[in-house]
Structures are given as C-alpha cells and as structure tokens.
C-alpha cells in the first residue's frame, strides 16, 4: 500500500507544540485561592458557621472579639462570623442569578444577531442601546418601584441591565467567527444553523465570554450590595453583605469593626475576581502575554532616581 | 460519457464586483475538471455555487450527482479549533444518521487509506501538521461517500514536499471511489498532472477550455499563453518519481 506521508504521531517534529505561557501567575494563584476560600466558606456556611446567623442575643450587643465570637457581634448580638458566611451565600447566589439572567438571554440573542445580521440584528441592538442608556442602579430603582422591594426585583433589574454588554460581546465574536472557513465547512456538511451556532461558533467564543462574565459577577456583587445598602435589595433579617454594611454603618461609632468586616469581604471578592478576569484576558492575548517584568522595564528605559 | 454537473451561464455578483460573470461548462462523470486562474478570478466562487454554498445571481447549476463535498485550501482553517478530530468526524456521521459503529468503521478504513492511525482522533487540529490535517479533511469529505468533490486549492497551503503526497492520494482515492472532482488551483503543474479537462478563468470569465493536452500543448488564448509562460518551469522540475514513494518530489 502506498504511503502518503508520515502517519506516525510519536515523532516530535510532527506535533505542533504551542507555547502559550502559563495561566497560573502568582497573582492568579493568590486570587483564585481567596475566591476558593470564600466559595467554600459560603457553600458550607451551614456547617462552618458557629451560630445561627439570625439568633438575637441583646446581652451581647457590640460584643468584642472573643474566642466564642471570633469577629464579635453586631448591634443585636448576632454572631458576625456566621452572618458573614451566610451573607456571602446570599450575595454570591444573587450575583450568579444576575449573571444567569444575563447569560441565558444575552448570549443566545447575541449569537443569533451576529450570525444572521440584518433586520434582527438592527432591531435587537437598538433595544440594547435603550437599555444601556439607563444606569444599572437607576434600572434597579425602577424595578423596585414597579415590583416592590426585595431581591427578586433587584436581580431581575440588574440581569436586564447587563444583557446588552454580554450580548454585544457575543455578537461581535460571532461576526468574527462566522466568516471563518470551519463554519463554511460545517455548512457544507449540511449541519443545521443551530448546530453551527451553538456547537461550532459558541465554543470558540467561550473563553472571552468567561473573562467578561467573571468581571460581571464582581460588579453584580457591588451593585446588589449597593441596592441592599439603600434598603431596596435583600430585606432584614436575611444575612447579606450589603445589608450588614448598612446596619453597621448606623452604629459605626460604637463598633467600627462591624463596618470593616463586610467591606473587607466585598473588597477581597471583587479584587480577586478582577485579577482572575485580567489573568484570563492576558492569557488569551498573545500580544500582552509577552510584556516584560517591571524590573526589566525600568532597566530598559532608565530610572530617574 | 455521462454528464454529472452542468453549469449554465453562471453569474455571481457581490454588490459591484462581478466575481463570476457568465460561465458555462459541464463536468463528465469520473473526470477531474481543473479550474485555473490567478487569485480573485472567481475560481472559488464557481465551486461554492456548484455546491450551493452561494446562491448564483443568475444562471443555473444542474447536478446529477448524489452527495457532494468540498475540501478547502487551508486545513487549519477548515477544522473547528475547539473540537477534537474524532469529535469532528463523528459529528458528520451523526448528523447524517450513520450509527456510531458505521462511522467508526468508515473512519478507521479511511484513516488507513490516508496512512494515519486511530490515535489522531484524540487530537486537536492545531496539534497536527498541515499535510496530516489535509489528509484528515479528505477523510472527513469521503466519510459520506460523495460522488462529487470540489477541491479548492487543496495543496497550496502545504509544503512542496507534502503537496505531491496529497495529490497522489487524490489520484488514488479518485480511482477507488469513482470520484468526480472539480479541482481549483493556480498551480499549473499540479493541474497538468491530475486534471483531464481544464478551464482557464480570468476575471470571472472562462477564456479557454479544453482537454488538458490541448490547453498545455497548444494554448490559443493569449492569457493562457501568458500563464504558461509565467510558470516557474525550468527551475522547478517535476521528476519522474511523482508516483513513487521517493522524496523529494519537486526539486527547486
């Protein structure tokens, strides 16, 4: 039988190795460890929390840090550590729900607009323009005014407010992909449009979408906390980081610690999410990946001491 | 001879560009029909119109073929980078209602014919060499047992040493599966080697068409003469080893 070239794949020279650098930079490792700790803490809040987060004990109001209450107690004597863990659960769950609403509506519509273009694209993108003209917080007020206070209204409002961003990203990525040869090849095999869009184009967009969504979760936590802080989101007595901040702020002179705790939690979460997102983007962008370290940068351009 | 494809006064305009401007020809069964021309002459558009991947602005394509497939110029672009080779091949089978076992059996048989082994199935396209990937593109195209294949510059993205292997593969598979091929290329040497009939395309028109011997022996149109004169003939000798296994097949 005739041989049409090397079929053996063991030979090193045949296999293309792509040197893509590492995703696991020190910053990425630190940030993802923090995120992992927060996630474990909030998922297993039921086991880890030493007390019922809603158990009031007025004799312990503004309790200091003691072995029994590692992070002290709040104005009505509830254990702050327990409230922090359960509060994280509320905050993160709600943030994921916001992103869930955004993803489930935004990405499919973005893919369809990008793939088909034309009138569908024009109409939907104009609708997104309208939504984009509202600041998310304002849209939150609007929904609360219409549907009443509570987490459902704020989740819906923020979810809708962020649909345009992710939808546009998905659309633009799809436009970049749809004229590639592999899409034409898929069509030439008689694959349906749905298969081409969701099974061939979408997997090539996921990494960029994921980087965007990581940041969105961070923003969702901030804005949800803001709504809670304004008394429009999660309602007492549920534990929530934003709500903890609001309640403690009233008594900040008596017990500043209680303001610091949720602030630090929110801050750590957001910073970590941003680092993770940045790392993913750096990893995906070969231009930026090769940036020299700061020391080499200084050496190259001279220092002005 | 039986006629398989008939193209009648085919026109394809993209806004103001006349990519294909009134082209008529027919392709006989079991033959290799070559379309030569410089880039931008409308060669690929003709192929896409025949397969129905583009809608002609005017004119008609009559097909008497069963299944038709296309093989693309750049194998790295024609495979989805996110899917493994195995997934890509199985998907073609699954969409066309082949059972898993049937697909597997056809894939194994074809892989053997193109001198590859089953362990390529686990790989991603970027882990393969261009020649290997183009052979896999051929496997994917033949999976559905097509009667007619449009090969759009199937070797021009490959190394010169690999080109001959893939061309030989085309020639052999054509015999084995009784394929009719529309072979699009700008490489006159390859066209002369593999094609039976040749059409020379210039700016969306066929300027000359005929048997290979006639086109390469006694070209009548000035453009064809120019093309033939421009080909790197003397420096690039096609050795007689073209249908044996010895490399290198082209000497530069």
Coordinates of C-alpha atoms in Angstrom, one line a residue:
Chain A
X1 CA 0.0 0.0 0.0
X2 CA 1.3 3.4 -0.9
X3 CA 2.3 5.7 1.9
X4 CA 1.1 9.3 1.7
X5 CA 3.3 10.8 4.3
X6 CA 4.2 10.2 7.9
X7 CA 1.4 8.8 9.9
X8 CA 3.4 8.3 13.0
X9 CA 2.5 10.9 15.6
X10 CA 5.1 10.0 18.1
X11 CA 7.8 11.9 16.3
X12 CA 8.3 15.3 18.0
X13 CA 8.8 17.3 14.8
X14 CA 5.4 16.4 13.6
X15 CA 3.5 17.6 16.6
X16 CA 3.0 21.3 16.8
X17 CA 3.6 22.5 20.3
X18 CA 2.1 25.8 21.1
X19 CA 3.9 27.7 23.8
X20 CA 1.2 29.8 25.4
X21 CA 2.8 30.7 28.7
X22 CA 1.2 30.0 32.0
X23 CA -2.2 31.0 33.3
X24 CA -1.0 30.4 36.9
X25 CA 0.9 33.5 37.7
X26 CA 1.4 34.3 41.5
X27 CA -1.4 36.9 41.4
X28 CA -3.7 34.4 39.7
X29 CA -2.9 31.7 42.3
X30 CA -3.4 34.1 45.2
X31 CA -6.7 35.5 43.8
X32 CA -8.2 32.1 42.9
X33 CA -7.2 30.7 46.4
X34 CA -9.0 33.6 48.0
X35 CA -12.0 33.0 45.8
X36 CA -11.9 29.3 46.6
X37 CA -11.8 30.0 50.3
X38 CA -14.8 32.4 50.0
X39 CA -16.7 29.9 48.0
X40 CA -16.0 27.1 50.4
X41 CA -16.9 29.3 53.3
X42 CA -20.2 30.3 51.8
X43 CA -21.2 27.0 50.3
X44 CA -20.6 25.2 53.6
X45 CA -21.8 28.1 55.7
X46 CA -24.3 25.7 57.3
X47 CA -21.5 23.6 58.8
X48 CA -18.9 26.2 59.3
X49 CA -21.0 28.9 61.0
X50 CA -20.7 28.6 64.8
X51 CA -24.1 30.2 65.4
X52 CA -27.5 30.8 63.8
X53 CA -26.9 34.0 61.8
X54 CA -30.3 35.3 62.8
X55 CA -30.2 34.4 66.6
X56 CA -30.6 37.6 68.5
X57 CA -28.9 38.0 71.9
X58 CA -29.3 41.5 73.2
X59 CA -27.0 40.9 76.1
X60 CA -24.1 40.6 73.6
X61 CA -24.7 43.7 71.6
X62 CA -21.5 45.1 70.0
X63 CA -19.6 42.3 71.5
X64 CA -15.8 42.5 71.1
X65 CA -13.6 39.8 69.6
X66 CA -13.7 36.8 71.9
X67 CA -12.9 33.1 71.4
X68 CA -16.6 32.4 71.2
X69 CA -17.3 35.2 68.7
X70 CA -14.2 35.5 66.5
X71 CA -15.4 38.5 64.7
X72 CA -17.5 39.9 67.5
X73 CA -21.3 40.5 67.4
X74 CA -23.5 43.2 65.9
X75 CA -26.0 45.7 67.3
X76 CA -28.5 43.0 68.3
X77 CA -25.9 40.5 69.4
X78 CA -25.8 38.2 66.3
X79 CA -22.5 36.4 65.6
X80 CA -20.7 38.4 62.9
X81 CA -18.8 35.4 61.5
X82 CA -21.9 33.4 61.0
X83 CA -23.6 36.4 59.4
X84 CA -20.6 37.0 57.2
X85 CA -20.6 33.4 55.9
X86 CA -24.4 33.3 55.3
X87 CA -24.2 36.9 53.9
X88 CA -21.7 35.8 51.4
X89 CA -24.0 33.0 50.4
X90 CA -26.8 35.5 49.7
X91 CA -24.5 37.9 47.9
X92 CA -22.8 35.3 45.7
X93 CA -26.0 33.4 44.9
X94 CA -27.8 36.6 43.9
X95 CA -24.8 37.7 41.8
X96 CA -24.8 34.3 40.0
X97 CA -28.5 34.7 39.4
X98 CA -28.0 38.1 37.9
X99 CA -25.3 36.7 35.6
X100 CA -27.6 33.7 34.9
X101 CA -30.3 36.0 33.7
X102 CA -27.8 37.9 31.6
X103 CA -26.2 34.8 30.1
X104 CA -29.4 33.0 29.3
X105 CA -30.9 35.9 27.4
X106 CA -27.8 37.8 26.2
X107 CA -25.6 35.2 24.8
X108 CA -28.2 33.3 22.6
X109 CA -29.5 36.6 21.2
X110 CA -26.0 37.9 20.6
X111 CA -25.1 34.7 18.7
X112 CA -28.2 34.9 16.6
X113 CA -27.7 38.6 15.8
X114 CA -24.1 38.1 14.9
X115 CA -24.8 35.0 12.8
X116 CA -27.9 36.3 10.8
X117 CA -27.3 40.0 10.9
X118 CA -29.8 42.1 9.0
X119 CA -33.0 43.4 10.5
X120 CA -33.0 41.1 13.5
X121 CA -29.5 42.4 14.4
X122 CA -30.6 46.1 13.9
X123 CA -33.7 45.8 16.0
X124 CA -32.2 44.0 18.9
X125 CA -29.1 46.1 19.0
X126 CA -31.3 49.3 19.2
X127 CA -33.2 47.8 22.1
X128 CA -29.9 47.2 23.8
X129 CA -28.9 50.8 23.2
X130 CA -32.1 51.9 25.0
X131 CA -31.3 49.6 28.0
X132 CA -27.7 50.8 28.0
X133 CA -28.8 54.4 28.4
X134 CA -30.1 53.5 31.9
X135 CA -27.5 53.2 34.7
X136 CA -28.0 49.8 36.3
X137 CA -28.7 51.3 39.7
X138 CA -31.4 53.5 38.2
X139 CA -33.0 50.5 36.5
X140 CA -32.9 48.8 39.9
X141 CA -34.9 51.7 41.4
X142 CA -37.4 51.4 38.6
X143 CA -38.0 47.7 39.1
X144 CA -38.2 48.2 42.9
X145 CA -40.8 50.9 42.3
X146 CA -42.8 48.6 40.0
X147 CA -42.5 45.2 41.8
X148 CA -41.7 46.2 45.3
X149 CA -38.6 45.8 47.4
X150 CA -36.7 42.5 47.6
X151 CA -34.0 40.5 46.0
X152 CA -36.1 39.3 43.0
X153 CA -36.7 42.7 41.7
X154 CA -33.1 43.8 42.1
X155 CA -31.8 40.6 40.5
X156 CA -34.1 41.0 37.5
X157 CA -33.3 44.6 37.1
X158 CA -29.5 44.1 37.1
X159 CA -29.8 41.0 35.0
X160 CA -31.6 43.0 32.3
X161 CA -29.3 46.0 32.7
X162 CA -26.3 43.8 31.8
X163 CA -27.8 41.8 28.9
X164 CA -26.7 44.4 26.3
X165 CA -23.0 44.2 27.3
X166 CA -22.6 40.4 27.1
X167 CA -25.0 40.3 24.1
X168 CA -22.9 42.7 22.1
X169 CA -19.7 40.9 23.0
X170 CA -21.2 37.6 21.9
X171 CA -22.5 39.2 18.7
X172 CA -19.1 40.7 17.8
X173 CA -17.3 37.5 18.5
X174 CA -19.8 35.7 16.3
X175 CA -19.3 38.1 13.5
X176 CA -15.6 37.5 13.7
X177 CA -16.1 33.7 13.6
X178 CA -18.9 33.3 11.1
X179 CA -16.8 34.0 8.0
X180 CA -14.1 31.5 9.0
X181 CA -13.6 28.5 6.8
X182 CA -14.6 26.0 9.5
X183 CA -18.1 27.5 9.6
X184 CA -18.4 27.2 5.8
X185 CA -17.0 23.6 6.1
X186 CA -19.7 22.8 8.7
X187 CA -22.4 24.2 6.4
X188 CA -21.0 22.2 3.5
X189 CA -21.7 19.1 5.6
X190 CA -25.3 20.1 5.9
X191 CA -25.2 21.0 9.5
X192 CA -28.2 23.0 10.7
X193 CA -27.8 26.6 11.7
X194 CA -28.5 25.9 15.3
X195 CA -25.7 23.3 15.3
X196 CA -23.3 25.6 13.6
X197 CA -24.1 28.5 16.0
X198 CA -24.1 26.6 19.3
X199 CA -21.8 23.8 18.7
X200 CA -19.2 25.3 16.5
X201 CA -19.2 29.1 17.0
X202 CA -20.0 29.2 20.7
X203 CA -17.1 27.0 21.9
X204 CA -14.7 29.4 20.1
X205 CA -16.2 32.4 22.0
X206 CA -16.4 30.9 25.5
X207 CA -13.0 31.9 26.8
X208 CA -13.5 35.6 26.0
X209 CA -17.1 35.5 27.3
X210 CA -15.9 33.8 30.5
X211 CA -13.4 36.6 31.2
X212 CA -16.2 39.1 30.8
X213 CA -18.6 37.2 33.0
X214 CA -16.0 37.0 35.8
X215 CA -15.9 40.7 36.0
X216 CA -19.7 40.9 35.7
X217 CA -20.1 38.7 38.8
X218 CA -17.9 41.2 40.7
X219 CA -19.9 44.1 39.5
X220 CA -23.1 42.3 40.3
X221 CA -22.0 41.9 43.9
X222 CA -21.2 45.6 44.2
X223 CA -24.4 46.8 42.7
X224 CA -26.5 44.3 44.6
X225 CA -24.8 45.4 47.8
X226 CA -25.5 49.0 46.9
X227 CA -29.2 48.2 46.5
X228 CA -29.2 46.4 49.8
X229 CA -27.4 49.3 51.4
X230 CA -30.1 51.6 50.1
X231 CA -32.7 49.3 51.6
X232 CA -34.0 48.2 48.2
X233 CA -32.5 44.8 47.8
X234 CA -32.3 41.9 50.3
X235 CA -34.5 42.6 53.3
X236 CA -33.7 42.0 57.0
X237 CA -33.3 39.7 58.8
X238 CA -31.6 37.8 55.9
X239 CA -27.8 37.9 56.1
X240 CA -26.3 39.8 53.2
X241 CA -23.0 41.7 52.9
X242 CA -24.7 44.9 51.6
X243 CA -27.3 44.7 54.4
X244 CA -24.6 44.1 57.0
X245 CA -22.8 47.2 55.8
X246 CA -26.0 49.3 56.0
X247 CA -27.0 48.1 59.5
X248 CA -23.5 48.5 60.9
X249 CA -23.0 52.0 59.5
X250 CA -25.6 53.4 61.7
X251 CA -23.6 52.3 64.8
X252 CA -20.1 52.9 63.3
X253 CA -19.0 55.0 66.3
X254 CA -19.9 52.2 68.7
X255 CA -18.4 49.4 66.8
X256 CA -16.3 50.2 63.7
X257 CA -15.3 46.6 63.4
X258 CA -18.8 45.6 62.2
X259 CA -18.4 48.0 59.2
X260 CA -15.0 46.8 58.4
X261 CA -16.0 43.1 58.1
X262 CA -18.4 43.2 55.2
X263 CA -16.4 45.9 53.5
X264 CA -13.3 43.7 53.5
X265 CA -15.3 40.7 52.3
X266 CA -16.7 42.6 49.4
X267 CA -13.4 44.2 48.6
X268 CA -11.5 40.9 48.6
X269 CA -14.1 39.2 46.4
X270 CA -14.1 42.0 43.8
X271 CA -10.4 42.4 43.7
X272 CA -9.9 38.6 43.3
X273 CA -12.5 38.4 40.6
X274 CA -10.9 41.2 38.7
X275 CA -7.4 39.6 39.0
X276 CA -8.8 36.3 37.7
X277 CA -10.5 38.0 34.8
X278 CA -7.4 40.0 33.9
X279 CA -5.3 36.9 34.1
X280 CA -7.6 35.1 31.7
X281 CA -7.6 38.0 29.3
X282 CA -3.8 38.3 29.5
X283 CA -3.5 34.6 28.9
X284 CA -5.8 34.8 25.8
X285 CA -4.0 37.8 24.3
X286 CA -0.6 36.8 23.0
X287 CA 0.5 40.4 22.5
X288 CA 0.2 41.3 26.2
X289 CA 1.4 37.9 27.4
X290 CA 5.0 38.8 26.5
X291 CA 5.2 42.0 28.5
X292 CA 8.5 42.3 30.3
X293 CA 8.6 42.3 34.1
X294 CA 8.6 45.7 35.9
X295 CA 12.3 45.4 36.7
X296 CA 13.2 44.8 33.1
X297 CA 11.0 47.6 32.1
X298 CA 12.9 50.0 34.4
X299 CA 16.3 48.7 33.3
X300 CA 15.4 49.2 29.7
X301 CA 14.0 52.7 29.9
X302 CA 16.3 54.0 32.7
X303 CA 15.3 55.1 36.2
X304 CA 15.1 58.7 37.3
X305 CA 16.1 58.4 40.9
Chain B
X1 CA -19.6 9.9 -21.3
X2 CA -22.2 10.7 -18.7
X3 CA -22.5 14.3 -17.6
X4 CA -22.5 15.0 -13.8
X5 CA -22.5 18.7 -13.4
X6 CA -23.7 21.3 -15.9
X7 CA -23.2 25.0 -15.3
X8 CA -25.2 27.3 -17.5
X9 CA -24.3 31.0 -17.8
X10 CA -23.5 31.2 -14.1
X11 CA -23.2 34.7 -12.7
X12 CA -22.4 35.8 -9.2
X13 CA -22.2 39.5 -8.3
X14 CA -21.2 40.8 -4.9
X15 CA -22.5 44.4 -5.0
X16 CA -20.3 45.9 -7.7
X17 CA -17.8 43.1 -8.0
X18 CA -18.6 40.6 -10.7
X19 CA -16.9 37.6 -9.2
X20 CA -18.3 35.2 -11.8
X21 CA -19.6 36.7 -15.0
X22 CA -21.3 34.2 -17.3
X23 CA -19.6 30.9 -17.0
X24 CA -20.8 27.7 -18.7
X25 CA -19.3 24.3 -18.7
X26 CA -20.0 20.7 -17.9
X27 CA -18.2 18.1 -15.9
X28 CA -18.2 14.5 -17.0
X29 CA -18.5 11.6 -14.6
X30 CA -15.3 10.1 -13.3
X31 CA -13.2 13.0 -14.6
X32 CA -11.1 15.7 -13.0
X33 CA -12.1 19.1 -14.1
X34 CA -9.5 21.7 -13.4
X35 CA -10.2 25.4 -13.0
X36 CA -7.1 27.6 -13.2
X37 CA -6.6 31.3 -12.8
X38 CA -5.0 33.9 -10.6
X39 CA -6.3 34.8 -7.2
X40 CA -9.5 36.8 -7.3
X41 CA -10.5 35.4 -10.7
X42 CA -13.6 33.8 -9.3
X43 CA -12.5 30.2 -9.1
X44 CA -13.6 29.5 -5.6
X45 CA -17.0 31.3 -6.2
X46 CA -17.7 28.9 -9.0
X47 CA -17.0 25.9 -6.7
X48 CA -19.2 27.3 -3.9
X49 CA -22.1 28.0 -6.4
X50 CA -21.9 24.4 -7.6
X51 CA -22.2 23.1 -4.1
X52 CA -25.0 25.5 -3.3
X53 CA -22.9 27.3 -0.6
X54 CA -23.6 30.5 -2.6
X55 CA -26.7 31.5 -4.5
X56 CA -26.0 32.4 -8.1
X57 CA -27.1 35.9 -9.1
X58 CA -28.0 34.5 -12.5
X59 CA -27.7 31.2 -14.4
X60 CA -28.2 27.7 -13.2
X61 CA -26.3 24.7 -11.9
X62 CA -27.7 21.3 -12.9
X63 CA -26.4 18.5 -10.7
X64 CA -26.8 14.8 -11.4
X65 CA -24.6 13.9 -8.5
X66 CA -25.5 12.3 -5.2
X67 CA -23.6 13.7 -2.3
X68 CA -21.2 16.5 -2.8
X69 CA -18.4 17.7 -0.6
X70 CA -15.8 20.4 -0.5
X71 CA -12.1 20.3 0.5
X72 CA -10.7 23.7 1.5
X73 CA -7.4 25.4 0.9
X74 CA -6.2 25.8 4.5
X75 CA -6.7 22.7 6.6
X76 CA -6.1 24.6 9.8
X77 CA -9.0 26.9 9.0
X78 CA -11.4 24.2 7.8
X79 CA -11.4 22.3 11.1
X80 CA -13.1 23.8 14.2
X81 CA -10.2 24.6 16.5
X82 CA -12.3 23.8 19.6
X83 CA -13.2 20.3 18.6
X84 CA -11.0 17.2 18.5
X85 CA -10.6 15.4 15.2
X86 CA -12.6 12.5 16.4
X87 CA -15.5 14.7 17.5
X88 CA -15.5 16.5 14.2
X89 CA -15.5 13.2 12.2
X90 CA -18.2 11.6 14.4
X91 CA -20.4 14.6 14.2
X92 CA -20.5 14.4 10.4
X93 CA -21.6 10.7 10.7
X94 CA -24.2 11.5 13.4
X95 CA -25.8 14.4 11.5
X96 CA -26.2 12.1 8.5
X97 CA -27.8 9.3 10.5
X98 CA -25.0 6.9 10.5
X99 CA -24.7 4.6 13.5
X100 CA -21.7 5.0 15.7
X101 CA -20.3 1.7 14.6
X102 CA -20.8 2.5 11.0
X103 CA -19.0 5.8 11.4
X104 CA -16.2 4.2 13.3
X105 CA -15.7 1.6 10.7
X106 CA -15.6 4.1 7.9
X107 CA -13.3 6.4 9.7
X108 CA -10.8 3.6 10.5
X109 CA -10.9 2.3 6.9
X110 CA -10.3 5.8 5.5
X111 CA -7.6 6.7 8.1
X112 CA -5.7 3.6 7.0
X113 CA -6.1 4.6 3.4
X114 CA -4.6 8.0 4.0
X115 CA -1.7 6.5 6.1
X116 CA -2.9 7.7 9.5
X117 CA -3.7 5.8 12.6
X118 CA -6.7 5.9 15.0
X119 CA -4.7 7.9 17.7
X120 CA -5.1 11.1 15.7
X121 CA -8.8 11.1 16.7
X122 CA -8.0 12.3 20.2
X123 CA -6.0 15.3 18.9
X124 CA -6.9 18.9 18.3
X125 CA -6.3 20.3 14.8
X126 CA -3.5 22.6 16.0
X127 CA -1.5 19.6 17.1
X128 CA -1.4 18.2 13.6
X129 CA 0.9 19.0 10.7
X130 CA -0.6 20.7 7.6
X131 CA -0.3 17.5 5.5
X132 CA -1.8 15.3 8.1
X133 CA -4.7 17.7 8.6
X134 CA -5.4 18.0 4.9
X135 CA -5.5 14.2 4.7
X136 CA -8.0 14.2 7.6
X137 CA -10.0 16.8 5.7
X138 CA -10.1 14.3 2.9
X139 CA -11.2 11.6 5.3
X140 CA -14.0 13.9 6.5
X141 CA -15.1 14.6 3.0
X142 CA -15.1 11.0 2.0
X143 CA -16.9 9.8 5.1
X144 CA -20.3 10.3 3.5
X145 CA -19.3 8.5 0.3
X146 CA -19.7 11.5 -2.0
X147 CA -19.8 11.2 -5.8
X148 CA -18.5 14.7 -6.4
X149 CA -15.9 16.7 -4.7
X150 CA -14.9 20.3 -5.1
X151 CA -11.2 20.6 -4.1
X152 CA -10.4 24.3 -3.6
X153 CA -6.6 24.7 -3.8
X154 CA -6.3 21.6 -1.6
X155 CA -2.5 21.7 -1.6
X156 CA -1.4 25.3 -2.0
X157 CA -1.2 25.8 1.8
X158 CA 1.1 22.8 2.2
X159 CA 4.8 22.4 2.0
X160 CA 6.1 21.5 -1.5
X161 CA 7.3 18.1 -0.3
X162 CA 3.9 17.3 1.1
X163 CA 1.9 18.6 -1.9
X164 CA 2.8 15.6 -4.0
X165 CA 1.8 13.1 -1.4
X166 CA -1.7 14.7 -1.1
X167 CA -2.0 14.9 -4.9
X168 CA -1.2 11.2 -5.2
X169 CA -3.7 10.5 -2.5
X170 CA -6.3 12.4 -4.6
X171 CA -5.5 10.4 -7.7
X172 CA -5.7 7.1 -5.9
X173 CA -8.9 7.8 -4.0
X174 CA -10.5 9.1 -7.2
X175 CA -9.9 5.7 -8.8
X176 CA -11.0 3.7 -5.8
X177 CA -14.2 5.6 -5.0
X178 CA -15.1 6.6 -8.6
X179 CA -15.0 10.3 -7.7
X180 CA -15.6 13.2 -10.0
X181 CA -13.5 16.2 -8.9
X182 CA -13.6 19.9 -9.6
X183 CA -10.1 20.8 -8.9
X184 CA -9.4 24.5 -8.3
X185 CA -5.8 25.7 -8.4
X186 CA -3.4 28.3 -9.5
X187 CA -0.6 25.8 -9.8
X188 CA -0.4 24.8 -13.5
X189 CA 2.0 21.9 -12.8
X190 CA -0.4 20.2 -10.5
X191 CA -3.4 20.8 -12.7
X192 CA -1.5 19.3 -15.7
X193 CA -0.7 16.3 -13.6
X194 CA -4.1 15.5 -12.2
X195 CA -6.8 17.0 -14.4
X196 CA -8.4 15.7 -17.6
X197 CA -10.2 18.9 -18.7
X198 CA -9.1 22.4 -17.9
X199 CA -10.8 25.7 -17.8
X200 CA -8.8 28.9 -17.6
X201 CA -10.6 31.6 -15.7
X202 CA -9.8 35.3 -15.9
X203 CA -11.9 37.9 -14.1
X204 CA -15.0 35.8 -13.9
X205 CA -14.9 34.6 -17.5
X206 CA -13.7 31.3 -18.9
X207 CA -11.1 32.4 -21.5
X208 CA -10.2 29.0 -22.7
X209 CA -11.4 25.5 -22.0
X210 CA -10.5 22.1 -23.4
X211 CA -8.6 18.8 -22.9
X212 CA -5.5 19.1 -20.8
X213 CA -3.3 18.2 -23.8
X214 CA -4.8 21.0 -25.9
X215 CA -4.5 23.7 -23.2
X216 CA -1.0 22.8 -22.2
X217 CA 0.2 21.8 -25.7
X218 CA -1.3 24.4 -28.0
X219 CA -2.9 27.2 -26.0
X220 CA -4.9 29.5 -28.2
X221 CA -5.8 32.4 -25.9
X222 CA -3.1 35.0 -25.1
X223 CA -3.9 34.8 -21.4
X224 CA -3.3 31.1 -21.3
X225 CA -0.1 31.6 -23.1
X226 CA 0.9 34.2 -20.6
X227 CA 0.1 32.0 -17.7
X228 CA 2.0 29.1 -19.1
X229 CA 5.0 31.3 -19.8
X230 CA 4.9 32.7 -16.3
X231 CA 5.0 29.3 -14.6
X232 CA 8.3 28.5 -12.9
X233 CA 9.1 25.7 -15.4
X234 CA 12.8 25.2 -15.7
X235 CA 13.7 25.8 -12.1
X236 CA 11.0 23.5 -10.9
X237 CA 11.4 20.1 -12.4
X238 CA 8.7 17.6 -11.8
X239 CA 10.8 14.4 -11.5
X240 CA 9.5 11.1 -12.7
X241 CA 9.3 10.0 -9.2
X242 CA 5.9 11.6 -8.8
X243 CA 4.0 8.4 -8.5
X244 CA 6.6 6.5 -6.4
X245 CA 7.3 6.9 -2.8
X246 CA 10.6 8.8 -3.0
X247 CA 11.1 12.2 -1.7
X248 CA 11.8 15.0 -2.6
X249 CA 9.3 15.0 -5.4
X250 CA 9.9 18.5 -6.6
X251 CA 13.3 20.0 -6.9
X252 CA 13.7 23.7 -6.7

